Tab-separated table of C-alpha atoms in Angstrom:
chain	number	residue	atom	x	y	z
A	1	MET	CA	-8.827	13.172	8.841
A	2	ARG	CA	-6.201	11.787	11.211
A	3	GLY	CA	-4.967	13.934	13.946
A	4	VAL	CA	-8.128	15.725	14.132
A	5	HIS	CA	-10.661	14.105	17.045
A	6	SER	CA	-13.375	13.245	16.181
A	7	ALA	CA	-16.946	10.780	17.467
A	8	VAL	CA	-15.168	7.897	15.965
A	9	ASP	CA	-12.223	7.713	18.627
A	10	ASP	CA	-14.822	8.588	21.811
A	11	ILE	CA	-16.569	5.205	20.741
A	12	ARG	CA	-13.392	3.266	19.632
A	13	ARG	CA	-12.022	4.772	22.796
A	14	GLY	CA	-15.000	4.096	25.305
A	15	VAL	CA	-14.854	0.125	24.029
A	16	PHE	CA	-11.523	-0.314	24.811
A	17	THR	CA	-11.795	1.606	28.542
A	18	GLU	CA	-15.031	-0.480	28.943
A	19	VAL	CA	-13.761	-3.905	28.346
A	20	ALA	CA	-10.530	-2.839	30.322
A	21	ARG	CA	-12.654	-1.975	33.058
A	22	LEU	CA	-15.129	-5.464	32.553
A	23	ALA	CA	-11.680	-7.456	32.432
A	24	TYR	CA	-10.189	-5.577	36.351
A	25	GLU	CA	-13.395	-6.106	37.689
A	26	TYR	CA	-14.702	-9.655	36.355
A	27	GLU	CA	-15.107	-12.443	38.800
A	28	ASP	CA	-17.279	-15.856	37.446
A	29	GLY	CA	-20.606	-15.105	37.340
A	30	ASP	CA	-20.468	-11.803	35.934
A	31	ARG	CA	-21.246	-13.011	32.617
A	32	ASP	CA	-24.305	-10.600	32.121
A	33	LYS	CA	-21.972	-7.428	32.651
A	34	VAL	CA	-20.694	-7.612	29.347
A	35	ASP	CA	-24.041	-7.228	28.122
A	36	LEU	CA	-24.363	-4.125	29.582
A	37	ILE	CA	-21.333	-2.233	27.836
A	38	PRO	CA	-23.611	-0.972	24.575
A	39	TYR	CA	-26.253	0.749	26.810
A	40	LYS	CA	-23.586	2.196	29.482
A	41	LEU	CA	-22.001	3.584	26.018
A	42	VAL	CA	-25.318	4.234	24.442
A	43	PRO	CA	-28.276	5.472	26.993
A	44	GLY	CA	-31.386	6.353	25.852
A	45	ASP	CA	-33.760	5.872	23.366
A	46	GLU	CA	-32.068	8.652	20.970
A	47	ALA	CA	-29.409	7.309	18.752
A	48	LYS	CA	-26.675	10.397	19.516
A	49	TYR	CA	-24.459	9.534	15.727
A	50	ARG	CA	-26.085	7.380	14.006
A	51	HIS	CA	-30.431	7.484	12.488
A	52	ASP	CA	-31.225	4.598	15.021
A	53	VAL	CA	-30.440	3.963	18.650
A	54	TYR	CA	-30.280	-0.059	17.989
A	55	LEU	CA	-28.008	0.474	15.105
A	56	GLU	CA	-25.635	2.348	17.236
A	57	ARG	CA	-25.531	-0.400	19.750
A	58	ALA	CA	-25.354	-2.768	17.430
A	59	VAL	CA	-22.316	-1.676	16.017
A	60	ILE	CA	-21.034	-1.284	19.630
A	61	ILE	CA	-21.840	-4.646	20.123
A	62	ALA	CA	-19.626	-5.432	17.072
A	63	ARG	CA	-16.895	-3.916	18.830
A	64	VAL	CA	-16.944	-4.948	21.520
A	65	ARG	CA	-16.173	-8.875	20.260
A	66	LEU	CA	-13.440	-7.877	18.687
A	67	ALA	CA	-11.918	-5.815	22.029
A	68	LEU	CA	-12.545	-8.875	23.470
A	69	GLY	CA	-10.664	-11.000	20.489
A	70	MET	CA	-13.861	-12.958	19.262
A	71	ASN	CA	-14.413	-13.279	15.589
A	72	ILE	CA	-16.979	-10.618	14.206
A	73	ASP	CA	-19.749	-12.950	13.262
A	74	ILE	CA	-20.215	-15.486	16.016
A	75	GLY	CA	-23.736	-14.050	17.017
A	76	GLY	CA	-25.478	-14.754	19.856
A	77	HIS	CA	-25.243	-12.626	23.087
A	78	LEU	CA	-21.668	-11.269	23.910
A	79	SER	CA	-22.485	-13.450	27.359
A	80	THR	CA	-22.751	-16.207	25.640
A	81	HIS	CA	-18.685	-16.199	24.700
A	82	ILE	CA	-17.315	-14.059	26.796
A	83	ASP	CA	-15.739	-17.189	28.405
A	84	GLU	CA	-13.854	-17.697	25.057
A	85	ALA	CA	-12.181	-14.263	26.093
A	86	VAL	CA	-11.648	-15.709	30.130
A	87	THR	CA	-8.095	-16.809	29.372
A	88	ASP	CA	-4.634	-15.691	29.382
A	89	GLN	CA	-3.967	-17.818	25.780
A	90	LYS	CA	-5.615	-16.702	23.400
A	91	TYR	CA	-3.917	-15.634	20.513
A	92	PHE	CA	-5.514	-13.728	16.952
A	93	GLU	CA	-7.604	-15.712	14.723
A	94	ASN	CA	-7.687	-14.462	10.950
A	95	PRO	CA	-8.495	-12.081	10.291
A	96	LEU	CA	-7.611	-9.458	12.406
A	97	VAL	CA	-9.683	-6.692	10.722
A	98	ASN	CA	-12.266	-6.377	9.888
A	99	VAL	CA	-15.250	-4.622	8.430
A	100	ILE	CA	-19.036	-3.907	10.740
A	101	HIS	CA	-21.065	-4.305	7.942
A	102	SER	CA	-23.875	-2.839	10.029
A	103	ALA	CA	-21.546	0.378	10.340
A	104	CYS	CA	-20.893	0.667	6.682
A	105	ASN	CA	-22.179	3.557	4.658
A	106	ALA	CA	-21.690	1.507	1.488
A	107	CYS	CA	-20.002	4.650	-0.126
A	108	PRO	CA	-19.312	4.374	-3.473
A	109	PRO	CA	-16.335	3.376	-5.183
A	110	LYS	CA	-14.312	5.270	-7.123
A	111	GLN	CA	-16.064	8.284	-9.079
A	112	ILE	CA	-15.620	11.446	-11.010
A	113	ARG	CA	-18.973	13.920	-10.622
A	114	ILE	CA	-19.691	17.199	-12.625
A	115	THR	CA	-21.305	19.192	-9.528
A	116	ASP	CA	-23.911	22.200	-10.032
A	117	SER	CA	-20.917	24.652	-9.806
A	118	CYS	CA	-20.326	23.638	-13.795
A	119	GLN	CA	-20.522	27.303	-15.654
A	120	GLY	CA	-21.559	26.262	-18.523
A	121	CYS	CA	-18.270	27.280	-20.053
A	122	LEU	CA	-17.347	28.044	-23.856
A	123	SER	CA	-13.699	25.801	-23.934
A	124	HIS	CA	-15.624	23.229	-22.021
A	125	PRO	CA	-11.668	21.606	-21.791
A	126	CYS	CA	-13.485	18.289	-19.441
A	127	MET	CA	-14.846	17.505	-22.864
A	128	ASN	CA	-11.456	17.982	-24.996
A	129	VAL	CA	-9.833	16.311	-22.645
A	130	CYS	CA	-11.677	13.320	-21.913
A	131	PRO	CA	-10.409	10.082	-23.582
A	132	LYS	CA	-13.549	8.068	-23.666
A	133	ASP	CA	-16.465	11.190	-24.542
A	134	ALA	CA	-17.791	10.427	-21.795
A	135	ILE	CA	-18.904	13.959	-21.042
A	136	TYR	CA	-21.621	15.279	-22.879
A	137	LEU	CA	-24.028	19.039	-22.503
A	138	ASP	CA	-27.419	19.173	-21.725
A	139	LYS	CA	-30.260	21.931	-23.001
A	140	ASP	CA	-28.137	24.309	-20.948
A	141	LYS	CA	-25.048	23.694	-22.093
A	142	HIS	CA	-23.671	22.470	-18.496
A	143	CYS	CA	-21.523	19.455	-18.381
A	144	HIS	CA	-22.571	15.419	-17.208
A	145	ILE	CA	-20.871	12.597	-17.123
A	146	ASN	CA	-22.135	9.268	-18.281
A	147	GLN	CA	-20.784	6.778	-15.747
A	148	ASP	CA	-21.362	3.687	-18.239
A	149	LYS	CA	-18.122	5.487	-20.194
A	150	CYS	CA	-16.253	7.313	-17.885
A	151	ILE	CA	-13.023	5.490	-16.586
A	152	LYS	CA	-12.335	7.501	-13.916
A	153	CYS	CA	-8.958	8.454	-15.520
A	154	GLY	CA	-9.306	11.993	-13.696
A	155	LYS	CA	-8.134	14.129	-16.624
A	156	CYS	CA	-11.491	16.789	-16.271
A	157	PHE	CA	-10.975	16.362	-12.886
A	158	ASN	CA	-7.420	18.243	-13.871
A	159	GLN	CA	-8.743	20.696	-16.411
A	160	CYS	CA	-11.460	22.329	-14.754
A	161	PRO	CA	-10.943	26.227	-14.278
A	162	TYR	CA	-13.944	26.137	-11.772
A	163	ARG	CA	-12.824	22.750	-10.053
A	164	ALA	CA	-16.941	22.019	-10.530
A	165	ILE	CA	-15.717	18.280	-11.248
A	166	SER	CA	-15.182	16.054	-7.982
A	167	TYR	CA	-12.986	13.228	-7.351
A	168	ILE	CA	-14.844	10.867	-5.278
A	169	GLU	CA	-13.220	7.282	-3.568
A	170	ARG	CA	-13.702	5.349	-0.113
A	171	PRO	CA	-11.763	6.944	2.317
A	172	CYS	CA	-10.758	3.599	3.577
A	173	ALA	CA	-9.688	2.335	-0.372
A	174	ALA	CA	-7.941	5.461	-0.829
A	175	ALA	CA	-5.686	4.960	2.324
A	176	CYS	CA	-5.097	0.886	1.342
A	177	GLY	CA	-1.961	0.554	-0.576
A	178	MET	CA	-2.383	-2.691	-0.948
A	179	ASN	CA	-5.936	-2.264	-3.647
A	180	ALA	CA	-7.498	-4.311	-0.970
A	181	ILE	CA	-10.941	-3.005	-0.280
A	182	GLU	CA	-13.330	-4.207	-2.561
A	183	SER	CA	-17.462	-4.228	-2.304
A	184	ASP	CA	-19.656	-6.742	-1.726
A	185	GLU	CA	-22.856	-7.467	-3.000
A	186	ARG	CA	-24.535	-4.614	-1.243
A	187	GLY	CA	-21.947	-2.005	-1.452
A	188	ARG	CA	-20.567	-2.218	1.299
A	189	ALA	CA	-16.718	-2.284	1.815
A	190	LYS	CA	-15.545	-5.851	1.593
A	191	ILE	CA	-11.313	-6.592	2.812
A	192	ASN	CA	-9.651	-8.852	0.281
A	193	TYR	CA	-7.272	-11.116	2.556
A	194	ASP	CA	-5.223	-12.358	0.211
A	195	LYS	CA	-4.290	-8.897	-0.408
A	196	CYS	CA	-4.370	-7.169	3.158
A	197	VAL	CA	-1.279	-6.986	5.425
A	198	SER	CA	-3.283	-5.450	8.322
A	199	CYS	CA	-1.257	-2.058	8.325
A	200	GLY	CA	-4.706	-0.896	9.494
A	201	MET	CA	-4.860	2.664	7.923
A	202	CYS	CA	-8.497	1.222	6.448
A	203	LEU	CA	-9.299	1.038	9.521
A	204	VAL	CA	-8.413	4.847	11.006
A	205	ASN	CA	-9.364	6.453	7.833
A	206	CYS	CA	-13.055	5.365	7.806
A	207	PRO	CA	-15.260	8.284	8.721
A	208	PHE	CA	-18.090	5.603	9.961
A	209	GLY	CA	-15.487	3.900	12.172
A	210	ALA	CA	-16.806	0.799	10.461
A	211	ILE	CA	-13.588	-1.278	10.143
A	212	ALA	CA	-11.818	-2.430	13.448
A	213	ASP	CA	-9.039	-5.194	14.372
A	214	LYS	CA	-9.061	-7.527	17.417
A	215	SER	CA	-7.817	-6.917	20.630
A	216	GLN	CA	-6.238	-8.481	23.434
A	217	ILE	CA	-6.728	-6.470	26.375
A	218	PHE	CA	-8.969	-8.548	27.907
A	219	GLN	CA	-6.543	-11.655	28.350
A	220	ILE	CA	-3.264	-9.340	29.009
A	221	ILE	CA	-5.617	-7.660	32.437
A	222	THR	CA	-6.846	-12.125	33.450
A	223	ALA	CA	-2.994	-12.704	33.132
A	224	ILE	CA	-2.115	-9.883	35.048
A	225	ARG	CA	-4.991	-10.791	37.821
A	226	ARG	CA	-3.718	-14.203	38.101
A	227	GLY	CA	-0.643	-13.352	39.220
A	228	GLU	CA	1.909	-13.702	35.873
A	229	GLU	CA	4.796	-11.306	35.764
A	230	VAL	CA	3.665	-9.328	32.434
A	231	ILE	CA	6.408	-7.079	31.614
A	232	ALA	CA	5.924	-4.494	28.660
A	233	CYS	CA	8.180	-3.762	25.694
A	234	VAL	CA	7.373	-0.498	24.760
A	235	ALA	CA	8.039	1.058	21.175
A	236	PRO	CA	9.942	4.506	21.354
A	237	ALA	CA	6.898	5.877	19.455
A	238	PHE	CA	5.228	6.111	22.746
A	239	VAL	CA	6.250	9.508	23.766
A	240	GLY	CA	3.756	12.227	24.363
A	241	GLN	CA	1.192	9.865	22.947
A	242	PHE	CA	-0.782	10.007	26.558
A	243	GLY	CA	-0.031	13.943	26.763
A	244	LYS	CA	3.055	15.962	27.815
A	245	GLU	CA	2.247	15.108	31.635
A	246	ALA	CA	3.039	11.249	30.864
A	247	THR	CA	7.379	11.651	30.414
A	248	PRO	CA	8.878	8.383	30.133
A	249	ALA	CA	9.459	8.000	33.945
A	250	LYS	CA	5.830	8.679	35.181
A	251	LEU	CA	4.670	5.783	32.326
A	252	LYS	CA	6.384	3.278	33.748
A	253	ALA	CA	4.746	4.141	37.448
A	254	ALA	CA	1.530	4.270	35.357
A	255	MET	CA	2.059	0.608	34.069
A	256	ARG	CA	2.723	-0.818	37.223
A	257	THR	CA	-0.773	0.580	38.795
A	258	LEU	CA	-2.125	-1.344	35.842
A	259	GLY	CA	-0.376	-4.546	36.895
A	260	PHE	CA	2.788	-4.824	34.668
A	261	ALA	CA	5.404	-6.233	36.625
A	262	ASP	CA	8.349	-3.792	34.436
A	263	VAL	CA	8.326	-1.824	31.504
A	264	VAL	CA	11.134	-1.936	28.414
A	265	GLU	CA	12.614	0.005	26.086
A	266	VAL	CA	12.140	-1.450	22.837
A	267	ALA	CA	14.696	1.258	21.231
A	268	ILE	CA	17.348	-1.356	22.940
A	269	GLY	CA	16.119	-4.008	20.490
A	270	ALA	CA	16.175	-1.183	17.603
A	271	ASP	CA	19.993	-0.755	18.256
A	272	LEU	CA	20.657	-4.714	17.835
A	273	CYS	CA	18.280	-4.853	14.912
A	274	THR	CA	20.824	-1.712	13.504
A	275	VAL	CA	24.137	-3.633	13.633
A	276	GLU	CA	22.982	-6.354	12.354
A	277	GLU	CA	20.996	-5.567	9.376
A	278	ALA	CA	24.520	-3.260	8.828
A	279	ASN	CA	26.261	-6.554	9.206
A	280	ASP	CA	23.844	-8.180	6.671
A	281	PHE	CA	24.395	-5.666	4.582
A	282	LEU	CA	27.640	-5.489	4.250
A	283	LYS	CA	28.135	-9.651	3.599
A	284	GLU	CA	25.280	-9.469	1.157
A	285	VAL	CA	25.207	-6.420	-1.108
A	286	PRO	CA	26.129	-6.610	-3.947
A	287	GLU	CA	28.255	-9.959	-3.363
A	288	LYS	CA	24.765	-12.080	-2.850
A	289	LEU	CA	22.080	-9.479	-3.497
A	290	ASP	CA	21.649	-6.738	-5.595
A	291	TRP	CA	20.294	-4.517	-3.150
A	292	MET	CA	18.688	-5.480	0.760
A	293	GLY	CA	15.168	-3.841	2.163
A	294	THR	CA	14.971	-3.074	6.303
A	295	SER	CA	12.777	-5.715	8.409
A	296	CYS	CA	11.432	-4.036	10.770
A	297	CYS	CA	8.124	-3.142	9.551
A	298	PRO	CA	5.698	-6.511	9.165
A	299	ALA	CA	3.298	-4.783	6.387
A	300	TRP	CA	6.028	-4.069	4.641
A	301	SER	CA	8.036	-6.888	4.975
A	302	MET	CA	4.524	-8.734	3.915
A	303	MET	CA	4.179	-6.664	1.206
A	304	ALA	CA	7.482	-6.967	-0.113
A	305	LYS	CA	7.308	-10.946	0.163
A	306	THR	CA	3.426	-11.493	-1.451
A	307	MET	CA	3.737	-9.348	-4.811
A	308	PHE	CA	7.066	-9.476	-5.402
A	309	PRO	CA	8.116	-12.829	-4.778
A	310	GLU	CA	11.642	-13.258	-6.205
A	311	PHE	CA	12.276	-10.370	-3.391
A	312	LYS	CA	12.005	-12.580	-0.743
A	313	ASP	CA	15.655	-13.328	0.443
A	314	ASN	CA	16.090	-9.276	-0.436
A	315	ILE	CA	14.023	-8.073	2.622
A	316	SER	CA	17.006	-8.373	5.286
A	317	MET	CA	16.719	-11.719	7.975
A	318	ALA	CA	17.386	-9.513	11.167
A	319	LEU	CA	15.134	-10.033	14.240
A	320	THR	CA	12.811	-7.207	14.580
A	321	PRO	CA	13.356	-5.013	17.319
A	322	MET	CA	10.136	-6.464	19.203
A	323	VAL	CA	11.168	-9.879	18.700
A	324	ILE	CA	14.501	-9.264	19.892
A	325	THR	CA	13.607	-6.656	22.723
A	326	ALA	CA	11.252	-9.946	23.731
A	327	ARG	CA	13.883	-12.424	23.513
A	328	MET	CA	16.160	-10.510	25.588
A	329	VAL	CA	13.772	-10.171	28.404
A	330	LYS	CA	12.779	-13.763	28.313
A	331	LYS	CA	16.532	-14.392	28.391
A	332	ASP	CA	16.531	-12.393	32.093
A	333	HIS	CA	12.835	-13.785	32.486
A	334	PRO	CA	11.782	-16.832	31.347
A	335	ASN	CA	8.640	-17.719	33.131
A	336	ALA	CA	7.826	-13.439	32.088
A	337	ARG	CA	4.244	-13.047	29.597
A	338	ILE	CA	6.163	-10.140	27.489
A	339	VAL	CA	3.322	-7.674	25.620
A	340	PHE	CA	4.783	-5.436	23.318
A	341	VAL	CA	3.061	-2.299	23.412
A	342	GLY	CA	3.405	0.447	20.071
A	343	PRO	CA	1.806	2.232	17.278
A	344	CYS	CA	1.447	-0.878	14.775
A	345	ALA	CA	-1.849	-2.672	13.901
A	346	ALA	CA	0.842	-4.984	11.996
A	347	LYS	CA	2.474	-5.960	14.835
A	348	LYS	CA	-0.523	-8.281	15.719
A	349	LEU	CA	0.270	-10.262	12.959
A	350	GLU	CA	3.829	-10.688	13.586
A	351	ALA	CA	3.059	-12.019	17.014
A	352	ASN	CA	0.547	-14.401	15.693
A	353	ARG	CA	3.326	-16.311	13.604
A	354	ARG	CA	4.425	-19.786	15.369
A	355	THR	CA	7.930	-18.323	14.700
A	356	VAL	CA	7.236	-15.232	17.024
A	357	ARG	CA	4.867	-16.979	19.807
A	358	SER	CA	7.185	-18.113	22.252
A	359	ASP	CA	8.639	-14.443	21.842
A	360	VAL	CA	5.817	-12.185	22.271
A	361	ASP	CA	2.743	-13.384	24.089
A	362	PHE	CA	0.710	-10.450	23.402
A	363	VAL	CA	0.508	-7.303	21.374
A	364	LEU	CA	-0.786	-4.087	22.173
A	365	THR	CA	-1.330	-0.800	20.932
A	366	PHE	CA	-1.359	2.843	22.499
A	367	GLU	CA	-5.283	3.479	21.945
A	368	GLU	CA	-5.536	0.673	23.369
A	369	LEU	CA	-3.229	1.065	26.603
A	370	LEU	CA	-5.240	4.415	27.138
A	371	GLY	CA	-8.041	2.099	27.638
A	372	MET	CA	-6.560	0.662	30.450
A	373	PHE	CA	-4.908	3.841	32.288
A	374	ASP	CA	-8.586	5.429	31.649
A	375	ALA	CA	-9.957	1.883	33.333
A	376	LYS	CA	-8.287	2.861	36.284
A	377	GLU	CA	-8.650	6.447	36.007
A	378	ILE	CA	-4.756	7.774	35.845
A	379	ASP	CA	-4.222	11.193	35.885
A	380	PHE	CA	-0.547	11.466	34.978
A	381	SER	CA	-0.493	14.795	36.658
A	382	LYS	CA	-0.914	13.267	39.667
A	383	ILE	CA	2.045	10.802	39.345
A	384	GLU	CA	5.099	10.823	41.343
A	385	ALA	CA	8.443	9.499	39.338
A	386	ASP	CA	11.181	7.846	40.344
A	387	PRO	CA	14.002	9.013	38.730
A	388	ALA	CA	15.172	6.104	38.807
A	389	ASP	CA	12.515	4.605	35.948
A	390	ASP	CA	13.619	7.128	33.763
A	391	MET	CA	14.519	5.239	29.919
A	392	ASP	CA	17.666	5.674	29.081
A	393	GLU	CA	18.817	2.513	27.665
A	394	GLY	CA	18.068	2.803	23.831
A	395	THR	CA	20.220	5.081	21.637
A	396	GLY	CA	19.151	7.804	20.056
A	397	LEU	CA	19.191	6.233	16.473
A	398	GLY	CA	17.167	3.150	17.742
A	399	ARG	CA	14.543	5.622	18.995
A	400	GLY	CA	14.821	7.346	15.660
A	401	PHE	CA	13.215	3.612	14.350
A	402	ALA	CA	9.884	5.372	15.314
A	403	VAL	CA	9.853	7.898	12.304
A	404	GLY	CA	10.050	7.607	8.085
A	405	GLY	CA	13.682	7.063	7.250
A	406	GLY	CA	14.512	6.086	10.863
A	407	VAL	CA	15.574	2.527	10.383
A	408	ALA	CA	17.939	3.074	7.076
A	409	ALA	CA	19.782	6.225	8.597
A	410	ALA	CA	20.580	3.951	11.901
A	411	VAL	CA	22.089	1.550	9.709
A	412	VAL	CA	24.102	3.384	7.053
A	413	GLU	CA	25.708	5.124	10.268
A	414	ALA	CA	26.320	1.619	12.209
A	415	ILE	CA	28.283	0.348	8.424
A	416	LYS	CA	29.863	3.788	8.555
A	417	HIS	CA	31.470	2.424	12.269
A	418	ILE	CA	32.124	-0.982	10.772
A	419	ASP	CA	33.080	0.273	7.123
A	420	PRO	CA	33.927	3.798	6.921
A	421	ASP	CA	34.972	3.707	3.455
A	422	ARG	CA	31.611	2.322	2.266
A	423	GLU	CA	29.153	4.302	0.651
A	424	ILE	CA	25.839	3.472	0.938
A	425	GLN	CA	22.614	5.088	-1.217
A	426	VAL	CA	19.643	4.604	0.717
A	427	GLU	CA	15.793	5.224	-0.469
A	428	TYR	CA	12.592	5.447	1.623
A	429	GLY	CA	9.189	4.032	0.660
A	430	ASP	CA	6.415	6.488	2.495
A	431	GLY	CA	3.518	3.782	2.739
A	432	LEU	CA	2.787	0.947	0.508
A	433	ARG	CA	2.280	2.384	-2.734
A	434	GLU	CA	5.510	4.460	-2.805
A	435	CYS	CA	6.591	1.245	-1.571
A	436	ARG	CA	5.179	-0.631	-4.705
A	437	LYS	CA	7.127	1.959	-6.856
A	438	MET	CA	10.143	1.557	-5.139
A	439	LEU	CA	10.198	-2.347	-5.479
A	440	THR	CA	9.034	-1.790	-9.073
A	441	MET	CA	12.213	0.158	-9.633
A	442	ALA	CA	14.208	-1.996	-7.856
A	443	LYS	CA	12.334	-5.212	-10.482
A	444	ALA	CA	13.844	-2.882	-12.880
A	445	GLY	CA	17.420	-3.028	-11.828
A	446	LYS	CA	17.324	0.653	-10.866
A	447	ARG	CA	18.251	0.237	-6.941
A	448	ASN	CA	21.196	-2.056	-6.976
A	449	GLY	CA	23.771	-1.799	-4.357
A	450	TYR	CA	20.374	0.233	-2.422
A	451	LEU	CA	19.286	-0.318	0.955
A	452	LEU	CA	15.544	0.107	0.730
A	453	GLU	CA	13.920	1.703	4.222
A	454	GLY	CA	9.323	0.588	3.396
A	455	MET	CA	7.237	1.926	6.076
A	456	ALA	CA	3.348	0.824	5.828
A	457	CYS	CA	2.061	4.340	7.339
A	458	PRO	CA	2.748	6.980	5.604
A	459	GLY	CA	4.990	9.165	8.253
A	460	GLY	CA	6.355	5.698	9.822
A	461	CYS	CA	5.555	4.095	13.187
A	462	VAL	CA	4.479	7.233	14.780
A	463	ALA	CA	1.788	7.295	12.000
A	464	GLY	CA	0.362	3.935	13.040
A	465	ALA	CA	-3.140	2.908	13.248
A	466	GLY	CA	-2.645	2.832	17.265
A	467	THR	CA	-1.206	5.861	17.389
A	468	ILE	CA	-3.188	8.567	19.638
A	469	GLN	CA	-1.695	12.095	18.944
A	470	PRO	CA	-1.197	13.704	15.131
A	471	VAL	CA	1.778	12.805	13.197
A	472	LYS	CA	3.861	15.466	12.935
A	473	GLN	CA	3.634	15.995	16.812
A	474	SER	CA	4.540	12.871	17.456
A	475	ALA	CA	7.282	13.043	15.189
A	476	MET	CA	8.637	16.076	16.968
A	477	ASN	CA	8.426	14.428	20.439
A	478	VAL	CA	10.182	11.134	18.822
A	479	GLN	CA	13.211	13.958	17.800
A	480	LYS	CA	13.575	15.432	21.372
A	481	PHE	CA	13.231	12.001	22.822
A	482	LYS	CA	16.096	10.916	20.697
A	483	GLU	CA	18.250	14.027	21.425
A	484	ALA	CA	17.584	12.942	25.238
A	485	ALA	CA	19.400	9.301	24.618
A	486	PRO	CA	22.997	8.827	25.753
A	487	GLU	CA	25.358	9.897	23.117
A	488	GLN	CA	26.739	6.718	21.917
A	489	SER	CA	27.081	4.518	18.570
A	490	CYS	CA	24.271	1.798	18.268
A	491	THR	CA	27.465	-0.268	17.598
A	492	ALA	CA	28.793	0.384	21.431
A	493	SER	CA	25.919	-0.755	22.969
A	494	PRO	CA	26.161	-1.869	26.616
A	495	HIS	CA	23.306	-4.922	25.286
A	496	LEU	CA	25.401	-5.482	21.928
A	497	HIS	CA	26.947	-9.059	23.589
A	498	ARG	CA	23.358	-10.180	23.539
A	499	LEU	CA	22.588	-10.263	20.148
A	500	GLU	CA	23.934	-13.911	19.458
A	501	GLU	CA	22.400	-15.136	22.254
A	502	VAL	CA	18.925	-13.619	21.047
A	503	GLU	CA	19.524	-14.710	17.771
A	504	GLU	CA	19.491	-19.083	18.996
């Protein structure tokens, strides 16, 4: 489903655009304007996507609440609580990712069904492999499943020569590597927040658009309009997200039009993170630790520490590229408000930690930033770019953090420069399910001496919940961005001397 533009994308981005437009135009006394957004997005008396126009507006209202950073269940008119959003100090209140109950289709949980494509064959391989005798024949010798006996093992599904057996699973649950999607008393999806790591994969895989996360669009624009110095730190996965015309230099120009004082490449922080993790690995493995895991994906890190608490010290304590870059910028601009702009929903959770709040003030996804561009009607084809604005400070290895396996590749390359004789074994976990398998093997002692890289989003950061373009296209664009970077090792980064000061 991902990579195919849909009505869900239009709804989501329409809300971001209208909230951004409201923020840019908002004045005291304009409270009622927020109540008009559902009618602007769902005009008339006929529903466009759902069976009821009032239901459509109810879903939009819930989405606007979340886009304003509010809790979804506060009730009342949007205007009643708009004053809570008119601030440049609002942090995310848990939960970050929310199920919009009015939008949820109450999809059936995991289930195996025999369809009417069953031919009533003589061999009945589905019956022969069923361990619970859950499959029976009707009077016409066609097969059916007794759901009370079925244990959803899938053996019949794999054996049917006619593919007449379907395997049904909630898309949100299938995408969740933490098995955090459950059902409430009415059969609707419910998130178990004791398991959830806010990766956002459920959000982008629900075909009903029933899951959404909170945003800080309104608060960022409020800070800009109040005259704050707001600086954006942009993750390298941005390349191509806003179209072919959106070159790095044009992106900087467009973001200045939005009101940002400056734009900094997060690949700089990735280079410093690489060196720090390389030194950590050389110092810790195998003398103190059997293996080491990378630190930059907050969802992977949180999963590892909660599901495998005995490994909490094995995950590198290196600062993530987001935090390193933010600290560097704040050293030079102590009064600036820092906005991390990236592909990831889990970064919002990371920035919400008390130890990070003083470094990163806001987090914005690419999709939310697109809403700001649309609100200001920015056309990249008409922007005149200053060549001096081209991003040229990060190395290719730092930019490679955006794709799966890129972090480990950078760390290994750095280790080669520090200790050329050291041989490093690497494994990459693509998505949280693969990460869990990888840690299970480590627990069994089969990954000793390894550098383990985990990414919650299959494909890496370019597949994050806040991205716009297809994953394969993003990966190709990042590869070109890597090749365009200055030819130098991250161990020779001109910013390397600042590593100690950002660790203070």
